[in-house]
């Protein structure tokens, strides 16, 4: 999860830098960048970051009838007003930081969509 959020944030920085290089009267700007997708989540220990993280699985499982993990709707939003810090919305709940998502329960029955 943290690598996905870092990638979205880097994309926002690059896009803003390209837009700032434009000269002239029609210099464009944007206020936010967002990515939304559905995935299955499973917690794991990230050795490189030395912290808990969520592993995202976006493809279909090989044997869907054996996979009991819940499908979550994830939205990652980076806003200029927040200094391009990523906010993560899981199943439409309030935005939180990437580190806080790692401690979310891996299944919640009210948000289940299969």
PDB file of C-alpha atoms in Angstrom:
ATOM      1  CA  UNK A   1       0.000   0.000   0.000  1.00  0.00           C
ATOM      2  CA  UNK A   2       2.753   2.449   0.894  1.00  0.00           C
ATOM      3  CA  UNK A   3       4.479   1.932  -2.471  1.00  0.00           C
ATOM      4  CA  UNK A   4       1.228   2.681  -4.332  1.00  0.00           C
ATOM      5  CA  UNK A   5       0.718   5.874  -2.303  1.00  0.00           C
ATOM      6  CA  UNK A   6       4.347   6.910  -2.887  1.00  0.00           C
ATOM      7  CA  UNK A   7       3.880   6.417  -6.613  1.00  0.00           C
ATOM      8  CA  UNK A   8       0.736   8.573  -6.680  1.00  0.00           C
ATOM      9  CA  UNK A   9       2.520  11.291  -4.708  1.00  0.00           C
ATOM     10  CA  UNK A  10       5.555  11.219  -7.030  1.00  0.00           C
ATOM     11  CA  UNK A  11       3.241  11.517 -10.034  1.00  0.00           C
ATOM     12  CA  UNK A  12       1.605  14.593  -8.482  1.00  0.00           C
ATOM     13  CA  UNK A  13       5.021  16.200  -7.874  1.00  0.00           C
ATOM     14  CA  UNK A  14       6.138  15.502 -11.460  1.00  0.00           C
ATOM     15  CA  UNK A  15       2.909  16.822 -12.966  1.00  0.00           C
ATOM     16  CA  UNK A  16       3.108  19.998 -10.897  1.00  0.00           C
ATOM     17  CA  UNK A  17       6.740  20.548 -11.927  1.00  0.00           C
ATOM     18  CA  UNK A  18       5.875  20.166 -15.625  1.00  0.00           C
ATOM     19  CA  UNK A  19       2.978  22.595 -15.306  1.00  0.00           C
ATOM     20  CA  UNK A  20       5.189  25.150 -13.533  1.00  0.00           C
ATOM     21  CA  UNK A  21       7.689  25.053 -16.413  1.00  0.00           C
ATOM     22  CA  UNK A  22       5.044  26.285 -18.835  1.00  0.00           C
ATOM     23  CA  UNK A  23       5.298  29.920 -19.683  1.00  0.00           C
ATOM     24  CA  UNK A  24       2.769  32.297 -21.002  1.00  0.00           C
ATOM     25  CA  UNK A  25      -0.735  33.315 -20.325  1.00  0.00           C
ATOM     26  CA  UNK A  26      -2.340  29.872 -20.261  1.00  0.00           C
ATOM     27  CA  UNK A  27      -0.344  28.275 -17.495  1.00  0.00           C
ATOM     28  CA  UNK A  28      -2.400  25.410 -16.094  1.00  0.00           C
ATOM     29  CA  UNK A  29      -2.569  24.039 -12.559  1.00  0.00           C
ATOM     30  CA  UNK A  30      -4.428  21.272 -10.795  1.00  0.00           C
ATOM     31  CA  UNK A  31      -5.572  20.845  -7.207  1.00  0.00           C
ATOM     32  CA  UNK A  32      -5.682  17.073  -6.690  1.00  0.00           C
ATOM     33  CA  UNK A  33      -4.835  13.714  -8.189  1.00  0.00           C
ATOM     34  CA  UNK A  34      -6.775  10.579  -7.272  1.00  0.00           C
ATOM     35  CA  UNK A  35      -6.604   6.851  -8.004  1.00  0.00           C
ATOM     36  CA  UNK A  36      -9.477   4.484  -7.253  1.00  0.00           C
ATOM     37  CA  UNK A  37      -9.480   0.690  -7.525  1.00  0.00           C
ATOM     38  CA  UNK A  38     -10.836  -2.492  -5.964  1.00  0.00           C
ATOM     39  CA  UNK A  39      -8.542  -5.018  -4.321  1.00  0.00           C
ATOM     40  CA  UNK A  40      -8.122  -7.622  -1.611  1.00  0.00           C
ATOM     41  CA  UNK A  41      -5.893  -6.677   1.337  1.00  0.00           C
ATOM     42  CA  UNK A  42      -3.685  -8.781   3.544  1.00  0.00           C
ATOM     43  CA  UNK A  43      -1.337  -7.434   6.237  1.00  0.00           C
ATOM     44  CA  UNK A  44       2.395  -8.176   6.065  1.00  0.00           C
ATOM     45  CA  UNK A  45       5.696  -6.893   7.454  1.00  0.00           C
ATOM     46  CA  UNK A  46       7.553  -4.593   5.041  1.00  0.00           C
ATOM     47  CA  UNK A  47      11.256  -5.385   5.517  1.00  0.00           C
ATOM     48  CA  UNK A  48      12.493  -2.376   3.579  1.00  0.00           C
ATOM     49  CA  UNK A  49      10.456   0.109   5.637  1.00  0.00           C
ATOM     50  CA  UNK A  50      10.628  -1.890   8.882  1.00  0.00           C
ATOM     51  CA  UNK A  51       6.913  -1.420   9.498  1.00  0.00           C
ATOM     52  CA  UNK A  52       3.544  -3.083   9.010  1.00  0.00           C
ATOM     53  CA  UNK A  53       2.003  -2.606   5.592  1.00  0.00           C
ATOM     54  CA  UNK A  54      -0.895  -3.909   3.521  1.00  0.00           C
ATOM     55  CA  UNK A  55      -0.336  -6.168   0.535  1.00  0.00           C
ATOM     56  CA  UNK A  56      -2.809  -5.397  -2.239  1.00  0.00           C
ATOM     57  CA  UNK A  57      -4.025  -8.104  -4.607  1.00  0.00           C
ATOM     58  CA  UNK A  58      -5.863  -6.675  -7.580  1.00  0.00           C
ATOM     59  CA  UNK A  59      -6.278  -9.698  -9.834  1.00  0.00           C
ATOM     60  CA  UNK A  60      -8.751 -12.518  -9.564  1.00  0.00           C
ATOM     61  CA  UNK A  61      -7.692 -15.351  -7.260  1.00  0.00           C
ATOM     62  CA  UNK A  62      -6.759 -18.647  -8.894  1.00  0.00           C
ATOM     63  CA  UNK A  63      -9.492 -20.475  -6.998  1.00  0.00           C
ATOM     64  CA  UNK A  64     -12.129 -17.843  -6.129  1.00  0.00           C
ATOM     65  CA  UNK A  65     -14.234 -20.248  -4.075  1.00  0.00           C
ATOM     66  CA  UNK A  66     -11.293 -20.773  -1.673  1.00  0.00           C
ATOM     67  CA  UNK A  67     -10.413 -17.111  -1.229  1.00  0.00           C
ATOM     68  CA  UNK A  68     -12.442 -15.646   1.635  1.00  0.00           C
ATOM     69  CA  UNK A  69     -10.783 -12.242   1.682  1.00  0.00           C
ATOM     70  CA  UNK A  70     -13.129  -9.277   1.267  1.00  0.00           C
ATOM     71  CA  UNK A  71     -12.931  -7.058  -1.825  1.00  0.00           C
ATOM     72  CA  UNK A  72     -12.305  -3.455  -0.719  1.00  0.00           C
ATOM     73  CA  UNK A  73     -12.770  -0.232  -2.650  1.00  0.00           C
ATOM     74  CA  UNK A  74      -9.631   1.894  -2.175  1.00  0.00           C
ATOM     75  CA  UNK A  75      -9.225   5.539  -3.165  1.00  0.00           C
ATOM     76  CA  UNK A  76      -5.894   7.372  -2.790  1.00  0.00           C
ATOM     77  CA  UNK A  77      -6.101  11.170  -3.035  1.00  0.00           C
ATOM     78  CA  UNK A  78      -3.230  13.686  -3.042  1.00  0.00           C
ATOM     79  CA  UNK A  79      -4.215  17.357  -2.696  1.00  0.00           C
ATOM     80  CA  UNK A  80      -2.119  20.443  -3.196  1.00  0.00           C
ATOM     81  CA  UNK A  81      -3.518  21.993   0.012  1.00  0.00           C
ATOM     82  CA  UNK A  82      -2.147  19.010   1.999  1.00  0.00           C
ATOM     83  CA  UNK A  83       1.339  19.341   0.443  1.00  0.00           C
ATOM     84  CA  UNK A  84       0.591  16.279  -1.738  1.00  0.00           C
ATOM     85  CA  UNK A  85       0.377  13.965   1.279  1.00  0.00           C
ATOM     86  CA  UNK A  86      -1.649  10.903   0.274  1.00  0.00           C
ATOM     87  CA  UNK A  87      -4.981  10.287   2.016  1.00  0.00           C
ATOM     88  CA  UNK A  88      -6.413   6.780   1.758  1.00  0.00           C
ATOM     89  CA  UNK A  89     -10.146   6.050   1.765  1.00  0.00           C
ATOM     90  CA  UNK A  90     -11.077   2.374   2.254  1.00  0.00           C
ATOM     91  CA  UNK A  91     -14.696   1.439   1.519  1.00  0.00           C
ATOM     92  CA  UNK A  92     -15.664   5.128   1.508  1.00  0.00           C
ATOM     93  CA  UNK A  93     -14.594   5.719   5.113  1.00  0.00           C
ATOM     94  CA  UNK A  94     -12.857   8.919   6.164  1.00  0.00           C
ATOM     95  CA  UNK A  95      -9.398   9.604   4.751  1.00  0.00           C
ATOM     96  CA  UNK A  96      -6.432   8.410   6.738  1.00  0.00           C
ATOM     97  CA  UNK A  97      -2.692   8.212   6.309  1.00  0.00           C
ATOM     98  CA  UNK A  98      -1.007   5.216   4.698  1.00  0.00           C
ATOM     99  CA  UNK A  99       0.467   4.032   8.010  1.00  0.00           C
ATOM    100  CA  UNK A 100      -2.951   3.898   9.636  1.00  0.00           C
ATOM    101  CA  UNK A 101      -4.306   1.625   6.884  1.00  0.00           C
ATOM    102  CA  UNK A 102      -1.813  -1.080   7.871  1.00  0.00           C
ATOM    103  CA  UNK A 103      -3.609  -1.608  11.180  1.00  0.00           C
ATOM    104  CA  UNK A 104      -7.107  -1.865   9.681  1.00  0.00           C
ATOM    105  CA  UNK A 105      -8.823  -5.222  10.085  1.00  0.00           C
ATOM    106  CA  UNK A 106      -8.384  -7.320   6.953  1.00  0.00           C
ATOM    107  CA  UNK A 107     -12.090  -8.131   6.771  1.00  0.00           C
ATOM    108  CA  UNK A 108     -15.214  -6.273   7.765  1.00  0.00           C
ATOM    109  CA  UNK A 109     -18.520  -7.843   6.928  1.00  0.00           C
ATOM    110  CA  UNK A 110     -20.502  -4.633   6.410  1.00  0.00           C
ATOM    111  CA  UNK A 111     -18.118  -3.499   3.640  1.00  0.00           C
ATOM    112  CA  UNK A 112     -18.019  -6.868   1.922  1.00  0.00           C
ATOM    113  CA  UNK A 113     -18.637  -6.935  -1.814  1.00  0.00           C
ATOM    114  CA  UNK A 114     -18.161 -10.156  -3.682  1.00  0.00           C
TER     115      UNK A 114
END
